[in-house]
PDB file of C-alpha atoms in Angstrom:
ATOM      1  CA  MET A 173      13.132 122.780 175.618  1.00 50.00           C
ATOM      2  CA  PRO A 174      11.801 125.459 173.335  1.00 50.00           C
ATOM      3  CA  PRO A 175      11.245 124.404 169.807  1.00 51.00           C
ATOM      4  CA  GLN A 176      13.979 125.366 167.408  1.00 50.00           C
ATOM      5  CA  CYS A 177      13.160 127.372 164.406  1.00 49.00           C
ATOM      6  CA  PRO A 178      14.055 125.698 161.180  1.00 51.00           C
ATOM      7  CA  GLN A 179      17.074 127.240 159.527  1.00 54.00           C
ATOM      8  CA  SER A 180      16.426 128.903 156.290  1.00 51.00           C
ATOM      9  CA  PRO A 181      18.382 127.441 153.400  1.00 53.00           C
ATOM     10  CA  GLN A 182      21.571 129.222 152.452  1.00 55.00           C
ATOM     11  CA  PRO A 183      21.290 131.180 149.280  1.00 53.00           C
ATOM     12  CA  MET A 184      23.016 129.538 146.317  1.00 53.00           C
ATOM     13  CA  HIS A 185      25.776 131.508 144.653  1.00 52.00           C
ATOM     14  CA  ILE A 186      26.047 130.839 140.975  1.00 53.00           C
ATOM     15  CA  LEU A 187      29.571 131.282 139.672  1.00 53.00           C
ATOM     16  CA  THR A 188      29.666 133.068 136.428  1.00 54.00           C
ATOM     17  CA  PRO A 189      32.751 132.781 134.214  1.00 55.00           C
ATOM     18  CA  PRO A 190      34.853 135.878 133.835  1.00 55.00           C
ATOM     19  CA  PRO A 191      34.557 137.752 130.628  1.00 57.00           C
ATOM     20  CA  VAL A 192      36.592 136.506 127.748  1.00 52.00           C
ATOM     21  CA  SER A 193      38.680 139.650 127.753  1.00 53.00           C
ATOM     22  CA  ALA A 194      39.896 138.847 131.288  1.00 52.00           C
ATOM     23  CA  MET A 195      41.017 135.279 130.506  1.00 52.00           C
ATOM     24  CA  LYS A 196      44.642 134.575 129.718  1.00 50.00           C
ATOM     25  CA  SER A 197      45.591 132.869 126.547  1.00 51.00           C
ATOM     26  CA  PRO A 198      46.625 129.219 127.018  1.00 50.00           C
ATOM     27  CA  THR A 199      49.942 130.038 125.449  1.00 48.00           C
ATOM     28  CA  ASP A 200      50.529 132.585 128.193  1.00 50.00           C
ATOM     29  CA  THR A 201      50.222 129.873 130.828  1.00 50.00           C
ATOM     30  CA  PHE A 202      51.780 126.873 129.016  1.00 46.00           C
ATOM     31  CA  HIS A 203      54.668 127.994 126.884  1.00 48.00           C
ATOM     32  CA  ILE A 204      57.001 125.377 125.357  1.00 47.00           C
ATOM     33  CA  ASP A 205      60.229 126.572 123.825  1.00 52.00           C
ATOM     34  CA  ILE A 206      61.218 124.280 120.976  1.00 50.00           C
ATOM     35  CA  SER A 207      63.800 126.570 119.451  1.00 52.00           C
ATOM     36  CA  THR A 208      66.756 124.812 121.151  1.00 51.00           C
ATOM     37  CA  PRO A 209      66.048 121.074 121.523  1.00 51.00           C
ATOM     38  CA  THR A 210      67.825 119.241 124.294  1.00 50.00           C
ATOM     39  CA  VAL A 211      70.247 116.545 123.128  1.00 47.00           C
ATOM     40  CA  VAL A 212      71.149 113.684 125.430  1.00 46.00           C
ATOM     41  CA  PRO A 213      74.977 113.517 125.422  1.00 45.00           C
ATOM     42  CA  ALA A 214      75.192 109.717 125.428  1.00 46.00           C
ATOM     43  CA  LEU A 215      72.794 109.351 122.499  1.00 43.00           C
ATOM     44  CA  ASP A 216      74.553 112.114 120.609  1.00 42.00           C
ATOM     45  CA  LYS A 217      77.888 110.339 121.073  1.00 43.00           C
ATOM     46  CA  ILE A 218      76.484 107.047 119.856  1.00 42.00           C
ATOM     47  CA  SER A 219      75.034 108.639 116.748  1.00 42.00           C
ATOM     48  CA  THR A 220      78.264 110.379 115.723  1.00 51.00           C
ATOM     49  CA  SER A 221      80.958 107.862 116.751  1.00 63.00           C
ATOM     50  CA  PRO A 222      81.168 104.380 115.182  1.00 74.00           C
ATOM     51  CA  ARG A 223      81.020 101.393 117.486  1.00 77.00           C
ATOM     52  CA  GLU A 224      84.438 100.418 118.825  1.00 82.00           C
ATOM     53  CA  GLY A 225      84.339  96.768 117.921  1.00 75.00           C
ATOM     54  CA  LEU A 226      84.264  94.233 115.120  1.00 79.00           C
ATOM     55  CA  PRO A 227      81.204  92.395 113.837  1.00 77.00           C
ATOM     56  CA  ARG A 228      81.960  88.705 113.608  1.00 78.00           C
ATOM     57  CA  TRP A 229      81.386  88.607 109.842  1.00 81.00           C
ATOM     58  CA  PRO A 230      81.634  92.213 108.618  1.00 79.00           C
ATOM     59  CA  GLY A 231      81.436  93.416 105.048  1.00 76.00           C
ATOM     60  CA  ILE A 232      84.854  93.473 103.426  1.00 75.00           C
ATOM     61  CA  ARG A 233      84.432  97.059 102.189  1.00 80.00           C
ATOM     62  CA  SER A 234      83.776  98.555 105.614  1.00 87.00           C
ATOM     63  CA  PRO A 235      86.594  99.791 107.894  1.00 89.00           C
ATOM     64  CA  THR A 236      85.826  97.035 110.385  1.00 90.00           C
ATOM     65  CA  GLY A 237      85.788  94.487 107.561  1.00 90.00           C
ATOM     66  CA  PHE A 238      89.242  95.663 106.491  1.00 92.00           C
ATOM     67  CA  LEU A 239      90.480  95.347 110.066  1.00 94.00           C
ATOM     68  CA  ARG A 240      88.911  91.907 110.508  1.00 94.00           C
ATOM     69  CA  SER A 241      90.655  90.688 107.337  1.00 94.00           C
ATOM     70  CA  LEU A 242      94.027  91.862 108.642  1.00 95.00           C
ATOM     71  CA  ASP A 243      93.209  90.267 111.992  1.00 96.00           C
ATOM     72  CA  TRP A 244      92.636  86.891 110.327  1.00 96.00           C
ATOM     73  CA  PHE A 245      95.790  87.315 108.258  1.00 96.00           C
ATOM     74  CA  GLY A 246      97.829  88.168 111.349  1.00 96.00           C
ATOM     75  CA  THR A 247      96.385  85.163 113.159  1.00 97.00           C
ATOM     76  CA  LEU A 248      97.610  82.833 110.397  1.00 97.00           C
ATOM     77  CA  VAL A 249     101.076  84.412 110.358  1.00 97.00           C
ATOM     78  CA  PHE A 250     101.460  84.356 114.149  1.00 97.00           C
ATOM     79  CA  ALA A 251     100.304  80.730 114.348  1.00 97.00           C
ATOM     80  CA  ALA A 252     102.704  79.608 111.615  1.00 97.00           C
ATOM     81  CA  SER A 253     105.591  81.501 113.199  1.00 96.00           C
ATOM     82  CA  GLY A 254     104.879  80.050 116.636  1.00 96.00           C
ATOM     83  CA  SER A 255     104.673  76.541 115.220  1.00 97.00           C
ATOM     84  CA  LEU A 256     108.024  76.943 113.437  1.00 96.00           C
ATOM     85  CA  THR A 257     109.682  78.268 116.582  1.00 96.00           C
ATOM     86  CA  ALA A 258     108.365  75.330 118.594  1.00 96.00           C
ATOM     87  CA  ALA A 259     109.462  72.779 115.979  1.00 96.00           C
ATOM     88  CA  MET A 260     112.961  74.281 115.858  1.00 94.00           C
ATOM     89  CA  CYS A 261     113.101  73.904 119.649  1.00 95.00           C
ATOM     90  CA  GLY A 262     112.272  70.203 119.381  1.00 94.00           C
ATOM     91  CA  ALA A 263     108.489  70.158 119.859  1.00 95.00           C
ATOM     92  CA  ASP A 264     106.457  67.427 118.172  1.00 96.00           C
ATOM     93  CA  LEU A 265     103.336  67.965 116.042  1.00 97.00           C
ATOM     94  CA  LEU A 266     100.966  68.461 118.960  1.00 97.00           C
ATOM     95  CA  GLY A 267     103.394  70.716 120.775  1.00 96.00           C
ATOM     96  CA  SER A 268     103.906  72.837 117.665  1.00 97.00           C
ATOM     97  CA  ILE A 269     100.158  73.201 117.116  1.00 97.00           C
ATOM     98  CA  ILE A 270      99.579  74.185 120.747  1.00 97.00           C
ATOM     99  CA  VAL A 271     102.428  76.691 120.798  1.00 97.00           C
ATOM    100  CA  GLY A 272     101.407  78.106 117.416  1.00 97.00           C
ATOM    101  CA  THR A 273      97.820  78.550 118.573  1.00 97.00           C
ATOM    102  CA  ILE A 274      98.929  80.193 121.811  1.00 97.00           C
ATOM    103  CA  THR A 275     101.168  82.566 119.854  1.00 97.00           C
ATOM    104  CA  ALA A 276      98.211  83.647 117.729  1.00 97.00           C
ATOM    105  CA  ILE A 277      95.457  84.004 120.341  1.00 97.00           C
ATOM    106  CA  GLY A 278      97.347  84.099 123.640  1.00 96.00           C
ATOM    107  CA  GLY A 279      97.639  87.882 123.748  1.00 96.00           C
ATOM    108  CA  GLY A 280      93.901  88.428 123.403  1.00 95.00           C
ATOM    109  CA  THR A 281      93.257  85.650 125.909  1.00 96.00           C
ATOM    110  CA  LEU A 282      95.431  87.244 128.591  1.00 96.00           C
ATOM    111  CA  ARG A 283      93.937  90.654 127.827  1.00 96.00           C
ATOM    112  CA  ASP A 284      90.400  89.377 128.369  1.00 95.00           C
ATOM    113  CA  ALA A 285      91.180  87.264 131.430  1.00 95.00           C
ATOM    114  CA  LEU A 286      93.609  89.509 133.316  1.00 95.00           C
ATOM    115  CA  VAL A 287      92.615  93.064 132.406  1.00 95.00           C
ATOM    116  CA  LEU A 288      89.037  93.127 131.140  1.00 94.00           C
ATOM    117  CA  ASN A 289      87.713  90.325 133.377  1.00 93.00           C
ATOM    118  CA  LYS A 290      85.666  88.546 130.714  1.00 93.00           C
ATOM    119  CA  GLN A 291      85.710  85.206 128.938  1.00 94.00           C
ATOM    120  CA  PRO A 292      88.317  84.832 126.168  1.00 94.00           C
ATOM    121  CA  PHE A 293      87.079  85.974 122.784  1.00 94.00           C
ATOM    122  CA  TRP A 294      87.712  82.629 121.067  1.00 95.00           C
ATOM    123  CA  ILE A 295      85.100  80.818 123.160  1.00 94.00           C
ATOM    124  CA  GLU A 296      82.466  82.495 121.013  1.00 93.00           C
ATOM    125  CA  GLU A 297      84.597  83.134 117.932  1.00 94.00           C
ATOM    126  CA  TRP A 298      85.916  79.579 117.714  1.00 95.00           C
ATOM    127  CA  GLU A 299      87.064  80.064 114.120  1.00 95.00           C
ATOM    128  CA  TYR A 300      90.280  81.536 115.537  1.00 96.00           C
ATOM    129  CA  LEU A 301      91.130  78.157 117.046  1.00 96.00           C
ATOM    130  CA  VAL A 302      90.547  76.446 113.703  1.00 97.00           C
ATOM    131  CA  MET A 303      92.593  78.984 111.734  1.00 97.00           C
ATOM    132  CA  SER A 304      95.470  78.855 114.209  1.00 97.00           C
ATOM    133  CA  ALA A 305      95.638  75.066 114.320  1.00 97.00           C
ATOM    134  CA  PHE A 306      95.406  74.869 110.515  1.00 97.00           C
ATOM    135  CA  ALA A 307      98.243  77.345 109.921  1.00 97.00           C
ATOM    136  CA  ALA A 308     100.411  75.723 112.597  1.00 97.00           C
ATOM    137  CA  THR A 309      99.935  72.280 111.037  1.00 97.00           C
ATOM    138  CA  LEU A 310     100.780  73.477 107.521  1.00 97.00           C
ATOM    139  CA  ALA A 311     103.920  75.208 108.750  1.00 96.00           C
ATOM    140  CA  PHE A 312     105.029  72.104 110.652  1.00 96.00           C
ATOM    141  CA  TYR A 313     104.674  69.775 107.661  1.00 96.00           C
ATOM    142  CA  PHE A 314     105.661  71.906 104.679  1.00 94.00           C
ATOM    143  CA  TRP A 315     108.314  74.330 105.938  1.00 93.00           C
ATOM    144  CA  GLY A 316     111.099  71.812 105.453  1.00 90.00           C
ATOM    145  CA  ASP A 317     110.156  71.314 101.791  1.00 90.00           C
ATOM    146  CA  MET A 318     110.493  75.004 100.941  1.00 90.00           C
ATOM    147  CA  LYS A 319     113.637  76.166  99.207  1.00 90.00           C
ATOM    148  CA  PRO A 320     115.643  78.603 101.356  1.00 91.00           C
ATOM    149  CA  GLY A 321     116.021  82.060  99.876  1.00 88.00           C
ATOM    150  CA  GLN A 322     113.496  81.532  97.085  1.00 86.00           C
ATOM    151  CA  GLU A 323     111.800  84.822  96.253  1.00 86.00           C
ATOM    152  CA  LEU A 324     108.035  85.065  95.957  1.00 85.00           C
ATOM    153  CA  LEU A 325     108.466  88.600  94.647  1.00 85.00           C
ATOM    154  CA  PRO A 326     111.652  90.641  94.216  1.00 86.00           C
ATOM    155  CA  GLY A 327     113.134  91.000  97.699  1.00 85.00           C
ATOM    156  CA  LEU A 328     110.318  88.989  99.304  1.00 89.00           C
ATOM    157  CA  THR A 329     111.200  85.536 100.630  1.00 90.00           C
ATOM    158  CA  LEU A 330     109.068  83.218 102.718  1.00 90.00           C
ATOM    159  CA  LYS A 331     112.073  81.262 103.993  1.00 89.00           C
ATOM    160  CA  SER A 332     115.435  82.914 104.551  1.00 91.00           C
ATOM    161  CA  VAL A 333     118.738  81.525 103.323  1.00 90.00           C
ATOM    162  CA  ASP A 334     119.596  80.179 106.786  1.00 89.00           C
ATOM    163  CA  GLY A 335     116.245  78.370 107.045  1.00 89.00           C
ATOM    164  CA  GLY A 336     114.545  80.910 109.285  1.00 89.00           C
ATOM    165  CA  GLU A 337     111.618  83.170 108.565  1.00 91.00           C
ATOM    166  CA  GLY A 338     112.062  85.347 105.496  1.00 91.00           C
ATOM    167  CA  THR A 339     111.017  88.892 104.704  1.00 92.00           C
ATOM    168  CA  ALA A 340     107.461  87.856 103.792  1.00 94.00           C
ATOM    169  CA  MET A 341     106.966  86.538 107.316  1.00 95.00           C
ATOM    170  CA  GLU A 342     108.441  89.730 108.769  1.00 95.00           C
ATOM    171  CA  TRP A 343     106.062  91.932 106.788  1.00 96.00           C
ATOM    172  CA  GLY A 344     103.131  89.702 107.700  1.00 96.00           C
ATOM    173  CA  ASP A 345     104.143  89.867 111.343  1.00 96.00           C
ATOM    174  CA  ALA A 346     104.265  93.679 111.176  1.00 97.00           C
ATOM    175  CA  ILE A 347     100.735  93.793 109.755  1.00 97.00           C
ATOM    176  CA  GLY A 348      99.555  91.493 112.527  1.00 97.00           C
ATOM    177  CA  VAL A 349     101.161  93.660 115.212  1.00 97.00           C
ATOM    178  CA  GLY A 350      99.291  96.723 113.961  1.00 97.00           C
ATOM    179  CA  ALA A 351      95.939  94.974 113.564  1.00 97.00           C
ATOM    180  CA  PHE A 352      96.142  93.288 116.966  1.00 97.00           C
ATOM    181  CA  ALA A 353      97.124  96.564 118.660  1.00 97.00           C
ATOM    182  CA  VAL A 354      94.085  98.351 117.221  1.00 97.00           C
ATOM    183  CA  ILE A 355      91.717  95.536 118.197  1.00 96.00           C
ATOM    184  CA  GLY A 356      93.125  95.455 121.715  1.00 96.00           C
ATOM    185  CA  ALA A 357      92.648  99.212 122.050  1.00 97.00           C
ATOM    186  CA  MET A 358      89.057  98.835 120.823  1.00 96.00           C
ATOM    187  CA  ASN A 359      88.401  96.273 123.537  1.00 95.00           C
ATOM    188  CA  GLY A 360      89.697  98.702 126.125  1.00 96.00           C
ATOM    189  CA  ILE A 361      87.432 101.472 124.828  1.00 95.00           C
ATOM    190  CA  ARG A 362      84.363  99.212 124.895  1.00 93.00           C
ATOM    191  CA  ALA A 363      85.145  98.339 128.511  1.00 93.00           C
ATOM    192  CA  GLN A 364      85.335 102.100 129.266  1.00 93.00           C
ATOM    193  CA  SER A 365      88.916 101.693 130.444  1.00 95.00           C
ATOM    194  CA  PRO A 366      91.229 104.689 130.890  1.00 96.00           C
ATOM    195  CA  PHE A 367      93.596 105.642 128.081  1.00 97.00           C
ATOM    196  CA  VAL A 368      96.598 103.930 129.676  1.00 97.00           C
ATOM    197  CA  VAL A 369      94.714 100.677 130.276  1.00 97.00           C
ATOM    198  CA  SER A 370      93.322 100.650 126.731  1.00 97.00           C
ATOM    199  CA  ALA A 371      96.834 101.167 125.348  1.00 97.00           C
ATOM    200  CA  LEU A 372      98.047  98.295 127.518  1.00 97.00           C
ATOM    201  CA  CYS A 373      95.271  96.120 126.063  1.00 97.00           C
ATOM    202  CA  GLY A 374      96.585  96.905 122.585  1.00 97.00           C
ATOM    203  CA  MET A 375     100.154  96.007 123.496  1.00 97.00           C
ATOM    204  CA  MET A 376      99.104  92.792 125.247  1.00 97.00           C
ATOM    205  CA  THR A 377      97.006  91.632 122.306  1.00 97.00           C
ATOM    206  CA  SER A 378      99.976  91.999 119.949  1.00 97.00           C
ATOM    207  CA  THR A 379     102.786  90.661 122.105  1.00 97.00           C
ATOM    208  CA  PHE A 380     101.697  88.488 125.018  1.00 96.00           C
ATOM    209  CA  GLY A 381     101.075  85.472 122.801  1.00 96.00           C
ATOM    210  CA  GLY A 382     104.763  85.551 121.904  1.00 95.00           C
ATOM    211  CA  LEU A 383     105.650  86.111 125.547  1.00 96.00           C
ATOM    212  CA  THR A 384     103.778  82.928 126.465  1.00 96.00           C
ATOM    213  CA  ARG A 385     105.424  81.051 123.575  1.00 96.00           C
ATOM    214  CA  ASP A 386     108.926  81.974 124.704  1.00 95.00           C
ATOM    215  CA  THR A 387     108.125  81.093 128.308  1.00 96.00           C
ATOM    216  CA  LEU A 388     106.829  77.644 127.342  1.00 96.00           C
ATOM    217  CA  LEU A 389     109.888  76.952 125.172  1.00 95.00           C
ATOM    218  CA  GLY A 390     112.392  78.186 127.757  1.00 94.00           C
ATOM    219  CA  ARG A 391     113.681  80.982 125.503  1.00 93.00           C
ATOM    220  CA  PRO A 392     114.499  84.587 126.448  1.00 91.00           C
ATOM    221  CA  VAL A 393     111.241  86.492 126.100  1.00 93.00           C
ATOM    222  CA  ARG A 394     111.545  88.525 122.926  1.00 91.00           C
ATOM    223  CA  ILE A 395     109.808  91.679 124.144  1.00 92.00           C
ATOM    224  CA  LEU A 396     111.878  91.811 127.347  1.00 91.00           C
ATOM    225  CA  HIS A 397     115.444  91.205 126.141  1.00 87.00           C
ATOM    226  CA  SER A 398     117.997  93.312 124.312  1.00 84.00           C
ATOM    227  CA  TYR A 399     118.826  90.659 121.719  1.00 84.00           C
ATOM    228  CA  SER A 400     115.704  91.595 119.742  1.00 87.00           C
ATOM    229  CA  ASP A 401     114.786  94.860 118.062  1.00 90.00           C
ATOM    230  CA  VAL A 402     111.868  96.858 119.454  1.00 93.00           C
ATOM    231  CA  TYR A 403     108.550  95.040 119.264  1.00 95.00           C
ATOM    232  CA  ALA A 404     106.240  95.737 122.207  1.00 95.00           C
ATOM    233  CA  THR A 405     107.111  99.431 121.929  1.00 96.00           C
ATOM    234  CA  VAL A 406     105.797  99.396 118.364  1.00 97.00           C
ATOM    235  CA  ALA A 407     102.515  97.799 119.425  1.00 97.00           C
ATOM    236  CA  LEU A 408     102.127 100.304 122.259  1.00 97.00           C
ATOM    237  CA  SER A 409     102.783 103.226 119.899  1.00 97.00           C
ATOM    238  CA  SER A 410     100.198 101.953 117.428  1.00 97.00           C
ATOM    239  CA  ALA A 411      97.567 101.549 120.148  1.00 97.00           C
ATOM    240  CA  CYS A 412      98.284 105.030 121.532  1.00 97.00           C
ATOM    241  CA  LEU A 413      97.915 106.588 118.087  1.00 97.00           C
ATOM    242  CA  TYR A 414      94.560 104.892 117.589  1.00 97.00           C
ATOM    243  CA  LEU A 415      93.315 106.010 121.002  1.00 97.00           C
ATOM    244  CA  GLY A 416      94.502 109.572 120.451  1.00 97.00           C
ATOM    245  CA  LEU A 417      92.773 109.793 117.075  1.00 96.00           C
ATOM    246  CA  GLN A 418      89.623 108.298 118.582  1.00 94.00           C
ATOM    247  CA  LYS A 419      89.517 111.195 121.032  1.00 94.00           C
ATOM    248  CA  ALA A 420      90.368 113.833 118.428  1.00 94.00           C
ATOM    249  CA  ALA A 421      88.265 112.569 115.506  1.00 91.00           C
ATOM    250  CA  PRO A 422      85.701 110.010 116.709  1.00 91.00           C
ATOM    251  CA  LYS A 423      83.790 109.948 113.409  1.00 91.00           C
ATOM    252  CA  TYR A 424      86.732 108.819 111.259  1.00 92.00           C
ATOM    253  CA  GLN A 425      87.163 105.223 112.340  1.00 93.00           C
ATOM    254  CA  GLY A 426      88.548 103.995 109.028  1.00 93.00           C
ATOM    255  CA  THR A 427      91.230 106.685 108.974  1.00 95.00           C
ATOM    256  CA  ARG A 428      92.516 105.930 112.457  1.00 96.00           C
ATOM    257  CA  ILE A 429      92.529 102.171 111.813  1.00 96.00           C
ATOM    258  CA  PHE A 430      94.598 102.703 108.676  1.00 96.00           C
ATOM    259  CA  LEU A 431      97.057 105.161 110.244  1.00 97.00           C
ATOM    260  CA  ALA A 432      97.630 103.054 113.367  1.00 97.00           C
ATOM    261  CA  ILE A 433      98.389  99.936 111.321  1.00 97.00           C
ATOM    262  CA  VAL A 434     100.660 101.845 108.929  1.00 97.00           C
ATOM    263  CA  LEU A 435     102.575 103.246 111.906  1.00 98.00           C
ATOM    264  CA  ALA A 436     103.189  99.731 113.232  1.00 97.00           C
ATOM    265  CA  ILE A 437     104.374  98.485 109.834  1.00 97.00           C
ATOM    266  CA  VAL A 438     106.750 101.417 109.338  1.00 97.00           C
ATOM    267  CA  LEU A 439     108.213 101.177 112.842  1.00 97.00           C
ATOM    268  CA  ARG A 440     108.737  97.431 112.580  1.00 96.00           C
ATOM    269  CA  GLU A 441     110.449  97.783 109.195  1.00 96.00           C
ATOM    270  CA  GLN A 442     112.760 100.446 110.570  1.00 96.00           C
ATOM    271  CA  ALA A 443     113.446  98.336 113.649  1.00 94.00           C
ATOM    272  CA  TRP A 444     114.571  95.209 111.797  1.00 93.00           C
ATOM    273  CA  THR A 445     116.417  97.243 109.147  1.00 92.00           C
ATOM    274  CA  HIS A 446     118.374  99.495 111.505  1.00 91.00           C
ATOM    275  CA  GLY A 447     118.445  97.318 114.613  1.00 89.00           C
ATOM    276  CA  TRP A 448     116.454  99.638 116.851  1.00 90.00           C
ATOM    277  CA  ARG A 449     116.729  98.516 120.463  1.00 91.00           C
ATOM    278  CA  LEU A 450     115.846  99.994 123.819  1.00 91.00           C
ATOM    279  CA  PRO A 451     118.662 100.878 126.256  1.00 90.00           C
ATOM    280  CA  PHE A 452     120.198  97.960 128.164  1.00 87.00           C
ATOM    281  CA  TRP A 453     123.078  97.269 130.524  1.00 86.00           C
ATOM    282  CA  ALA A 454     126.454  96.496 129.002  1.00 81.00           C
ATOM    283  CA  ALA A 455     127.949  93.082 129.690  1.00 76.00           C
ATOM    284  CA  ASN A 456     129.938  92.812 132.940  1.00 76.00           C
ATOM    285  CA  SER A 457     128.928  96.294 134.017  1.00 77.00           C
ATOM    286  CA  GLN A 458     125.968  98.323 135.146  1.00 80.00           C
ATOM    287  CA  ARG A 459     126.378 101.029 132.542  1.00 86.00           C
ATOM    288  CA  VAL A 460     123.411 101.846 130.330  1.00 89.00           C
ATOM    289  CA  MET A 461     124.150 101.386 126.637  1.00 82.00           C
ATOM    290  CA  MET A 462     122.479 101.802 123.274  1.00 83.00           C
ATOM    291  CA  SER A 463     123.389  99.571 120.348  1.00 81.00           C
ATOM    292  CA  SER A 464     121.904  98.391 117.072  1.00 79.00           C
ATOM    293  CA  ARG A 465     123.698  95.040 117.400  1.00 78.00           C
ATOM    294  CA  ASP A 466     122.649  91.907 119.210  1.00 77.00           C
ATOM    295  CA  PRO A 467     124.763  91.944 122.393  1.00 75.00           C
ATOM    296  CA  ARG A 468     124.972  88.141 122.317  1.00 71.00           C
ATOM    297  CA  ASN A 469     126.848  88.208 119.000  1.00 70.00           C
ATOM    298  CA  SER A 470     129.163  91.128 119.665  1.00 60.00           C
ATOM    299  CA  THR A 471     131.516  92.293 122.364  1.00 53.00           C
ATOM    300  CA  LEU A 472     130.335  95.623 123.687  1.00 51.00           C
ATOM    301  CA  SER A 473     132.830  97.573 125.694  1.00 46.00           C
ATOM    302  CA  SER A 474     131.982  98.119 129.291  1.00 42.00           C
TER     303      SER A 474
END
């Protein structure tokens, strides 16, 4: 085999950088436009819309503090009213406390358990149980000692002449209906529920405690029968107004809380003053009727 000639080494090519004039500017290759910053929609919404909920112990001067105060007030009124209703139906002390407590917190309980699929709010916020039981107990023991028809202020009575709930209780109940409707709607919004479901949450929070009370006591359910003026309709209207304003003006939480509660108060006052009722069937017929009178206490033509 003939000897192989050694290969000569390959010549080395030294790369020389191009002249500076031929190089592109770094800004020509990497250009960042910061004139129109990108905003993440979710973060933008959080920064401009207040949280739809109530801190447990909010400041009294904030919109949520105002709403929480009315919520506590409504809880006391609902519990006292439920306790009185139970006592007048023959319930003892324990029965009156239980029914009063259910009247106050039953609507929110059913809302959480049936619609929003979460634990009832009072498991964490146990002060609602204490307030309800306290108000129910006071009403049970001291209602009989109050003088019927005695005015706290001109035209404002705690106990009516016939021994029932006076105008002060009616006004307090109206405030509670509005506050509960707003809080129920807030719960629906936080759960990202549709408009209709959130409105239903508001109505349930205001009225389903009373529905449970009437069912336990074997009475006609107030929100379902023609003997009573409109009630659930008022709560539903208040919740719908709050939800509509939340869509139209998300920044103005205090304004929509105030307007929704005022709407409930005005509608309830008009309802008990003028006897507003939904259509119902006339007695002994299937004809739809409208009347401002309780059909149980009057003979309506068929």
